[in-house]
Tab-separated table of C-alpha atoms in Angstrom:
chain	number	residue	atom	x	y	z
A	1073	LEU	CA	-49.943	122.994	-68.587
A	1074	PRO	CA	-51.376	125.828	-66.451
A	1075	LEU	CA	-49.187	126.935	-63.570
A	1076	ARG	CA	-51.897	126.006	-61.101
A	1077	PHE	CA	-54.909	123.732	-61.298
A	1078	ASP	CA	-57.216	122.282	-58.632
A	1079	TRP	CA	-60.341	120.205	-59.233
A	1080	ARG	CA	-61.703	121.615	-55.956
A	1081	ASP	CA	-62.121	124.930	-57.778
A	1082	LYS	CA	-64.535	123.129	-60.133
A	1083	HIS	CA	-66.557	121.871	-57.142
A	1084	VAL	CA	-66.117	118.222	-58.101
A	1085	VAL	CA	-64.222	117.084	-54.991
A	1086	ASN	CA	-66.025	116.179	-51.783
A	1087	HIS	CA	-64.831	117.323	-48.386
A	1088	VAL	CA	-62.149	115.253	-46.707
A	1089	ARG	CA	-63.401	112.166	-44.893
A	1090	ASN	CA	-61.972	110.283	-41.914
A	1091	GLN	CA	-61.115	106.601	-42.139
A	1092	LYS	CA	-60.812	106.547	-38.332
A	1093	MET	CA	-59.016	103.428	-37.045
A	1094	CYS	CA	-59.777	101.432	-40.163
A	1095	GLY	CA	-56.999	100.722	-42.671
A	1096	GLY	CA	-59.378	101.460	-45.524
A	1097	CYS	CA	-57.444	104.244	-47.276
A	1098	TRP	CA	-57.450	102.110	-50.437
A	1099	ALA	CA	-61.276	102.215	-50.472
A	1100	PHE	CA	-61.521	105.916	-49.605
A	1101	SER	CA	-59.195	106.916	-52.441
A	1102	VAL	CA	-61.077	104.836	-55.028
A	1103	VAL	CA	-64.556	105.952	-53.928
A	1104	SER	CA	-63.442	109.602	-53.890
A	1105	ALA	CA	-62.126	109.238	-57.433
A	1106	VAL	CA	-65.451	107.742	-58.550
A	1107	GLU	CA	-67.350	110.598	-56.864
A	1108	SER	CA	-65.251	113.196	-58.686
A	1109	ALA	CA	-65.357	111.385	-62.034
A	1110	GLY	CA	-69.152	111.356	-61.773
A	1111	ALA	CA	-69.319	115.010	-60.800
A	1112	ILE	CA	-67.070	115.977	-63.724
A	1113	GLN	CA	-69.676	114.313	-65.931
A	1114	GLY	CA	-72.384	116.400	-64.297
A	1115	LYS	CA	-73.690	113.852	-61.803
A	1116	PRO	CA	-74.465	115.114	-58.283
A	1117	LEU	CA	-71.406	115.233	-56.013
A	1118	ASP	CA	-72.838	112.804	-53.425
A	1119	TYR	CA	-70.738	110.900	-50.924
A	1120	LEU	CA	-70.669	107.306	-52.154
A	1121	SER	CA	-70.398	104.253	-49.896
A	1122	VAL	CA	-66.881	103.362	-48.799
A	1123	GLN	CA	-68.304	100.647	-46.524
A	1124	GLN	CA	-69.729	98.868	-49.575
A	1125	VAL	CA	-66.225	98.625	-51.076
A	1126	ILE	CA	-64.724	97.578	-47.729
A	1127	ASP	CA	-67.327	94.831	-47.193
A	1128	CYS	CA	-67.787	93.578	-50.756
A	1129	SER	CA	-64.389	93.879	-52.487
A	1130	PHE	CA	-63.461	90.246	-51.931
A	1131	ASN	CA	-59.980	90.617	-53.398
A	1132	ASN	CA	-59.088	93.012	-50.572
A	1133	TYR	CA	-59.059	92.849	-46.778
A	1134	GLY	CA	-61.400	95.603	-45.714
A	1135	CYS	CA	-60.125	97.556	-42.717
A	1136	ARG	CA	-57.047	95.371	-42.645
A	1137	GLY	CA	-55.844	96.774	-45.939
A	1138	GLY	CA	-56.220	96.521	-49.677
A	1139	SER	CA	-55.115	97.650	-53.090
A	1140	PRO	CA	-56.753	100.540	-54.952
A	1141	LEU	CA	-55.998	98.868	-58.295
A	1142	GLY	CA	-57.499	95.628	-56.967
A	1143	ALA	CA	-60.629	97.525	-55.966
A	1144	LEU	CA	-60.850	99.250	-59.368
A	1145	SER	CA	-60.466	95.911	-61.159
A	1146	TRP	CA	-63.215	94.415	-59.004
A	1147	LEU	CA	-65.552	97.416	-59.560
A	1148	ASN	CA	-64.880	97.332	-63.300
A	1149	GLU	CA	-65.399	93.563	-63.648
A	1150	THR	CA	-68.525	93.354	-61.485
A	1151	GLN	CA	-70.001	96.667	-62.702
A	1152	LEU	CA	-71.231	96.981	-59.140
A	1153	LYS	CA	-73.153	100.222	-58.546
A	1154	LEU	CA	-71.646	102.238	-55.722
A	1155	VAL	CA	-74.639	103.421	-53.682
A	1156	ALA	CA	-74.890	106.668	-51.735
A	1157	ASP	CA	-73.099	106.696	-48.391
A	1158	SER	CA	-76.466	107.416	-46.756
A	1159	GLN	CA	-77.671	103.999	-48.042
A	1160	TYR	CA	-74.626	102.100	-46.758
A	1161	PRO	CA	-72.831	104.282	-44.221
A	1162	PHE	CA	-69.224	103.946	-43.080
A	1163	LYS	CA	-68.758	102.161	-39.754
A	1164	ALA	CA	-64.961	101.806	-39.591
A	1165	GLU	CA	-64.964	98.011	-39.344
A	1166	ASN	CA	-65.417	95.039	-41.666
A	1167	GLY	CA	-68.989	93.883	-42.171
A	1168	LEU	CA	-71.046	91.505	-44.284
A	1169	CYS	CA	-71.526	92.655	-47.850
A	1170	ARG	CA	-74.996	94.066	-48.418
A	1171	TYR	CA	-76.611	93.526	-51.815
A	1172	PHE	CA	-78.995	95.878	-53.583
A	1173	PRO	CA	-81.584	95.226	-56.338
A	1174	PRO	CA	-80.551	96.105	-59.918
A	1175	SER	CA	-83.044	98.969	-59.747
A	1176	GLN	CA	-80.939	100.609	-57.021
A	1177	SER	CA	-79.355	103.833	-58.274
A	1178	GLY	CA	-75.595	104.176	-58.064
A	1179	VAL	CA	-72.383	104.846	-59.965
A	1180	SER	CA	-70.405	102.069	-61.632
A	1181	VAL	CA	-66.855	102.118	-62.957
A	1182	LYS	CA	-66.712	101.851	-66.757
A	1183	GLY	CA	-62.930	101.582	-66.810
A	1184	PHE	CA	-59.690	102.806	-65.341
A	1185	SER	CA	-56.082	103.151	-66.393
A	1186	ALA	CA	-53.024	102.873	-64.209
A	1187	TYR	CA	-49.451	103.852	-65.052
A	1188	ASP	CA	-46.056	104.427	-63.509
A	1189	PHE	CA	-45.359	108.132	-64.165
A	1190	SER	CA	-42.053	108.294	-62.317
A	1191	ASN	CA	-39.746	110.824	-64.051
A	1192	GLN	CA	-42.785	111.984	-66.055
A	1193	GLU	CA	-44.725	114.078	-63.551
A	1194	ASP	CA	-45.642	116.693	-66.159
A	1195	GLU	CA	-47.363	113.923	-68.124
A	1196	MET	CA	-49.036	112.965	-64.853
A	1197	ALA	CA	-50.288	116.539	-64.501
A	1198	ARG	CA	-51.708	116.310	-68.033
A	1199	ALA	CA	-53.509	113.113	-67.044
A	1200	LEU	CA	-54.951	114.926	-64.019
A	1201	LEU	CA	-56.246	117.709	-66.255
A	1202	SER	CA	-57.661	115.242	-68.794
A	1203	PHE	CA	-59.261	112.622	-66.581
A	1204	GLY	CA	-59.816	114.148	-63.134
A	1205	PRO	CA	-58.376	113.469	-59.669
A	1206	LEU	CA	-55.843	110.625	-59.613
A	1207	VAL	CA	-55.599	107.714	-57.169
A	1208	VAL	CA	-51.986	107.272	-56.033
A	1209	ILE	CA	-50.158	105.119	-53.519
A	1210	VAL	CA	-47.382	106.703	-51.442
A	1211	ASP	CA	-44.974	105.866	-48.645
A	1212	ALA	CA	-46.649	107.851	-45.832
A	1213	VAL	CA	-44.650	106.746	-42.801
A	1214	SER	CA	-43.381	110.292	-42.210
A	1215	TRP	CA	-46.905	111.725	-42.626
A	1216	GLN	CA	-47.590	110.678	-39.046
A	1217	ASP	CA	-45.967	113.933	-37.905
A	1218	TYR	CA	-46.894	116.214	-40.813
A	1219	LEU	CA	-48.396	119.582	-39.949
A	1220	GLY	CA	-48.064	121.564	-43.186
A	1221	GLY	CA	-45.739	122.891	-45.882
A	1222	ILE	CA	-44.388	121.036	-48.907
A	1223	ILE	CA	-43.093	117.520	-48.283
A	1224	GLN	CA	-39.772	117.218	-50.114
A	1225	HIS	CA	-37.463	115.409	-47.679
A	1226	HIS	CA	-37.779	112.373	-45.389
A	1227	CYS	CA	-40.179	110.743	-47.812
A	1228	SER	CA	-38.628	108.139	-50.049
A	1229	SER	CA	-40.250	106.224	-52.874
A	1230	GLY	CA	-39.617	103.150	-50.810
A	1231	GLU	CA	-42.488	100.938	-49.855
A	1232	ALA	CA	-45.920	102.240	-50.887
A	1233	ASN	CA	-48.337	101.857	-47.980
A	1234	HIS	CA	-51.025	104.528	-48.220
A	1235	ALA	CA	-53.587	105.406	-50.921
A	1236	VAL	CA	-54.667	109.024	-51.445
A	1237	LEU	CA	-56.155	111.252	-54.158
A	1238	ILE	CA	-54.345	113.997	-56.074
A	1239	THR	CA	-56.758	116.862	-56.805
A	1240	GLY	CA	-54.409	119.477	-58.253
A	1241	PHE	CA	-50.974	121.031	-58.494
A	1242	ASP	CA	-49.377	124.439	-57.993
A	1243	LYS	CA	-46.218	125.486	-59.864
A	1244	THR	CA	-46.422	129.186	-59.081
A	1245	GLY	CA	-43.866	129.148	-56.229
A	1246	ASN	CA	-40.229	128.139	-55.924
A	1247	THR	CA	-41.213	124.558	-55.136
A	1248	PRO	CA	-43.978	123.079	-57.329
A	1249	TYR	CA	-46.250	120.708	-55.445
A	1250	TRP	CA	-49.138	118.265	-55.753
A	1251	MET	CA	-52.302	118.856	-53.719
A	1252	VAL	CA	-53.005	115.507	-52.068
A	1253	ARG	CA	-56.351	114.734	-50.435
A	1254	ASN	CA	-55.976	112.366	-47.489
A	1255	SER	CA	-58.617	110.450	-45.510
A	1256	TRP	CA	-57.538	111.266	-41.944
A	1257	GLY	CA	-60.090	114.029	-41.324
A	1258	ASN	CA	-59.675	117.752	-41.934
A	1259	SER	CA	-57.781	118.401	-38.709
A	1260	TRP	CA	-54.706	116.639	-40.151
A	1261	GLY	CA	-52.244	118.507	-42.352
A	1262	ILE	CA	-53.587	121.435	-44.379
A	1263	GLU	CA	-57.336	120.982	-43.760
A	1264	GLY	CA	-56.934	117.292	-44.476
A	1265	TYR	CA	-54.547	117.780	-47.437
A	1266	ALA	CA	-50.807	117.382	-47.851
A	1267	HIS	CA	-48.605	119.250	-50.311
A	1268	VAL	CA	-46.006	116.999	-51.926
A	1269	LYS	CA	-43.213	118.352	-54.112
A	1270	MET	CA	-43.714	117.790	-57.846
A	1271	GLY	CA	-40.713	116.163	-59.533
A	1272	GLY	CA	-38.357	113.637	-58.018
A	1273	ASN	CA	-41.112	111.123	-57.256
A	1274	VAL	CA	-41.266	112.254	-53.624
A	1275	CYS	CA	-42.935	109.619	-51.398
A	1276	GLY	CA	-43.194	107.445	-54.537
A	1277	ILE	CA	-46.194	109.535	-55.580
A	1278	ALA	CA	-45.746	108.822	-59.309
A	1279	ASP	CA	-45.070	105.084	-59.105
A	1280	SER	CA	-48.652	103.842	-59.336
A	1281	VAL	CA	-51.215	106.343	-60.616
A	1282	ALA	CA	-54.805	105.501	-61.623
A	1283	ALA	CA	-57.510	107.489	-63.396
A	1284	VAL	CA	-61.137	106.325	-63.161
A	1285	PHE	CA	-63.862	106.453	-65.849
A	1286	VAL	CA	-67.588	106.190	-64.963
B	1300	THR	CA	-53.759	95.179	-30.541
B	1301	TRP	CA	-51.286	96.908	-28.246
B	1302	PRO	CA	-52.068	97.099	-24.523
B	1303	TRP	CA	-53.067	100.717	-23.887
B	1304	SER	CA	-51.480	102.418	-20.868
B	1305	PRO	CA	-50.714	106.033	-19.957
B	1306	GLN	CA	-47.041	105.069	-19.668
B	1307	ARG	CA	-47.077	103.657	-23.207
B	1308	GLU	CA	-48.790	106.784	-24.544
B	1309	ALA	CA	-46.266	109.017	-22.749
B	1310	ALA	CA	-43.378	106.992	-24.189
B	1311	ALA	CA	-44.849	107.249	-27.688
B	1312	LEU	CA	-45.255	111.011	-27.290
B	1313	ARG	CA	-41.641	111.380	-26.151
B	1314	GLU	CA	-40.485	109.396	-29.177
B	1315	SER	CA	-42.641	111.597	-31.428
B	1316	LEU	CA	-41.163	114.794	-29.981
B	1317	ASN	CA	-37.654	113.490	-30.634
B	1318	ARG	CA	-38.665	112.599	-34.208
B	1319	HIS	CA	-40.128	116.068	-34.773
B	1320	ARG	CA	-36.876	117.693	-33.627
B	1321	TYR	CA	-34.955	115.528	-36.092
B	1322	LEU	CA	-37.369	116.099	-39.020
B	1323	ASN	CA	-37.433	119.884	-38.463
B	1324	SER	CA	-33.673	120.147	-37.971
B	1325	PHE	CA	-32.760	120.117	-41.625
B	1326	PRO	CA	-31.975	123.437	-43.339
B	1327	HIS	CA	-35.026	124.341	-45.382
B	1328	ASP	CA	-36.804	127.223	-47.017
B	1329	ASN	CA	-40.057	128.499	-45.588
B	1330	SER	CA	-42.180	126.370	-47.925
B	1331	THR	CA	-40.769	123.046	-46.753
B	1332	ALA	CA	-42.913	120.727	-44.676
B	1333	PHE	CA	-42.850	121.102	-40.915
B	1334	TYR	CA	-43.647	118.449	-38.361
B	1335	GLY	CA	-45.078	118.424	-34.840
B	1336	VAL	CA	-47.701	117.141	-32.424
B	1337	ASN	CA	-50.957	116.013	-33.971
B	1338	GLN	CA	-53.608	113.326	-33.403
B	1339	PHE	CA	-51.080	110.578	-34.221
B	1340	SER	CA	-48.323	111.671	-31.812
B	1341	TYR	CA	-49.531	109.261	-29.135
B	1342	LEU	CA	-48.840	106.259	-31.365
B	1343	PHE	CA	-45.560	104.480	-31.961
B	1344	PRO	CA	-44.668	104.369	-35.679
B	1345	GLU	CA	-45.467	100.669	-35.905
B	1346	GLU	CA	-48.915	101.280	-34.382
B	1347	PHE	CA	-49.574	104.190	-36.737
B	1348	LYS	CA	-48.529	102.109	-39.733
B	1349	ALA	CA	-50.681	99.130	-38.711
B	1350	LEU	CA	-53.751	101.299	-38.146
B	1351	TYR	CA	-53.591	103.911	-40.897
B	1352	LEU	CA	-51.329	102.759	-43.723
B	1353	GLY	CA	-53.493	100.011	-45.187
B	1354	SER	CA	-52.672	100.145	-48.873
B	1355	LYS	CA	-50.844	97.374	-50.662
B	1356	PRO	CA	-48.268	98.357	-53.276
B	1357	ALA	CA	-49.515	97.892	-56.833
B	1358	TRP	CA	-47.365	97.552	-59.947
B	1359	ALA	CA	-48.361	99.690	-62.953
B	1360	PRO	CA	-46.815	99.719	-66.438
B	1361	ARG	CA	-44.520	102.575	-67.288
B	1362	TYR	CA	-46.342	105.447	-68.998
B	1363	PRO	CA	-45.130	105.467	-72.646
B	1364	ALA	CA	-42.954	108.554	-72.994
B	1365	LYS	CA	-44.100	111.141	-75.544
B	1366	GLY	CA	-43.493	110.065	-79.123
B	1367	GLN	CA	-42.603	106.574	-77.956
B	1368	THR	CA	-45.020	103.967	-79.282
B	1369	PRO	CA	-44.669	100.320	-78.536
B	1370	ILE	CA	-42.904	98.695	-81.528
B	1371	PRO	CA	-44.937	95.741	-82.796
B	1372	ASN	CA	-43.004	92.491	-82.816
B	1373	VAL	CA	-41.462	92.253	-86.283
B	1374	SER	CA	-40.120	88.839	-87.204
């Protein structure tokens, strides 16, 4: 494992987005992972439609919440093409699902894998290197007040309630940490990111980890 | 779905400031997280959770440790 790795350095991670007052973190994390997986394969790094997942993923609840793994299962089973955000822009509320003709361009999920990597965060780092940014679910209650630094206390692996995207890790300092891309805008945390200590399953970050294939 | 009022916002901010003092009070090195006023400080924790923490937990199988391969059922 390298001491430091960040998919942002490879220009395959879009800028942080803002879910506003919509509980759609589960959709933002999945769509961001699809965007990066496509870019790693050489596709353009376009913003894809989060609203399409919010409106059409019938096994979830839109802005009232959902499961990233449920969304990935739905995308994989339906082979739905995620269209560009410009085609189906985010409006921070539930709406009627819009359908597009088969000729519409887009990115579909060819598969995904999800594992519990607790106590195996080095293996999780290898998965990040191999497959790209990882969708994780954390307990983010204490993130309400977060301003910066490495989260290592006050963040149990209790009840997972927030979906985010891990884009990298840094083990060069005294405290190794994950680089975690959030969806609360770039004025939150460290330009929209949080640093979470690697090891010890802080915030439950390793409990449910998914990699996406497009 | 909470009734907005300046009094409610002020009460939420006071509660946030108390929480920040507690969270920052632990002995820590200079890399540890620090907490303070941000765009969510005017919300009570239950409001913040209802609005922004919308993911459901999802079970995932344990990642097979290195060298460990699932043993086929042998009668």
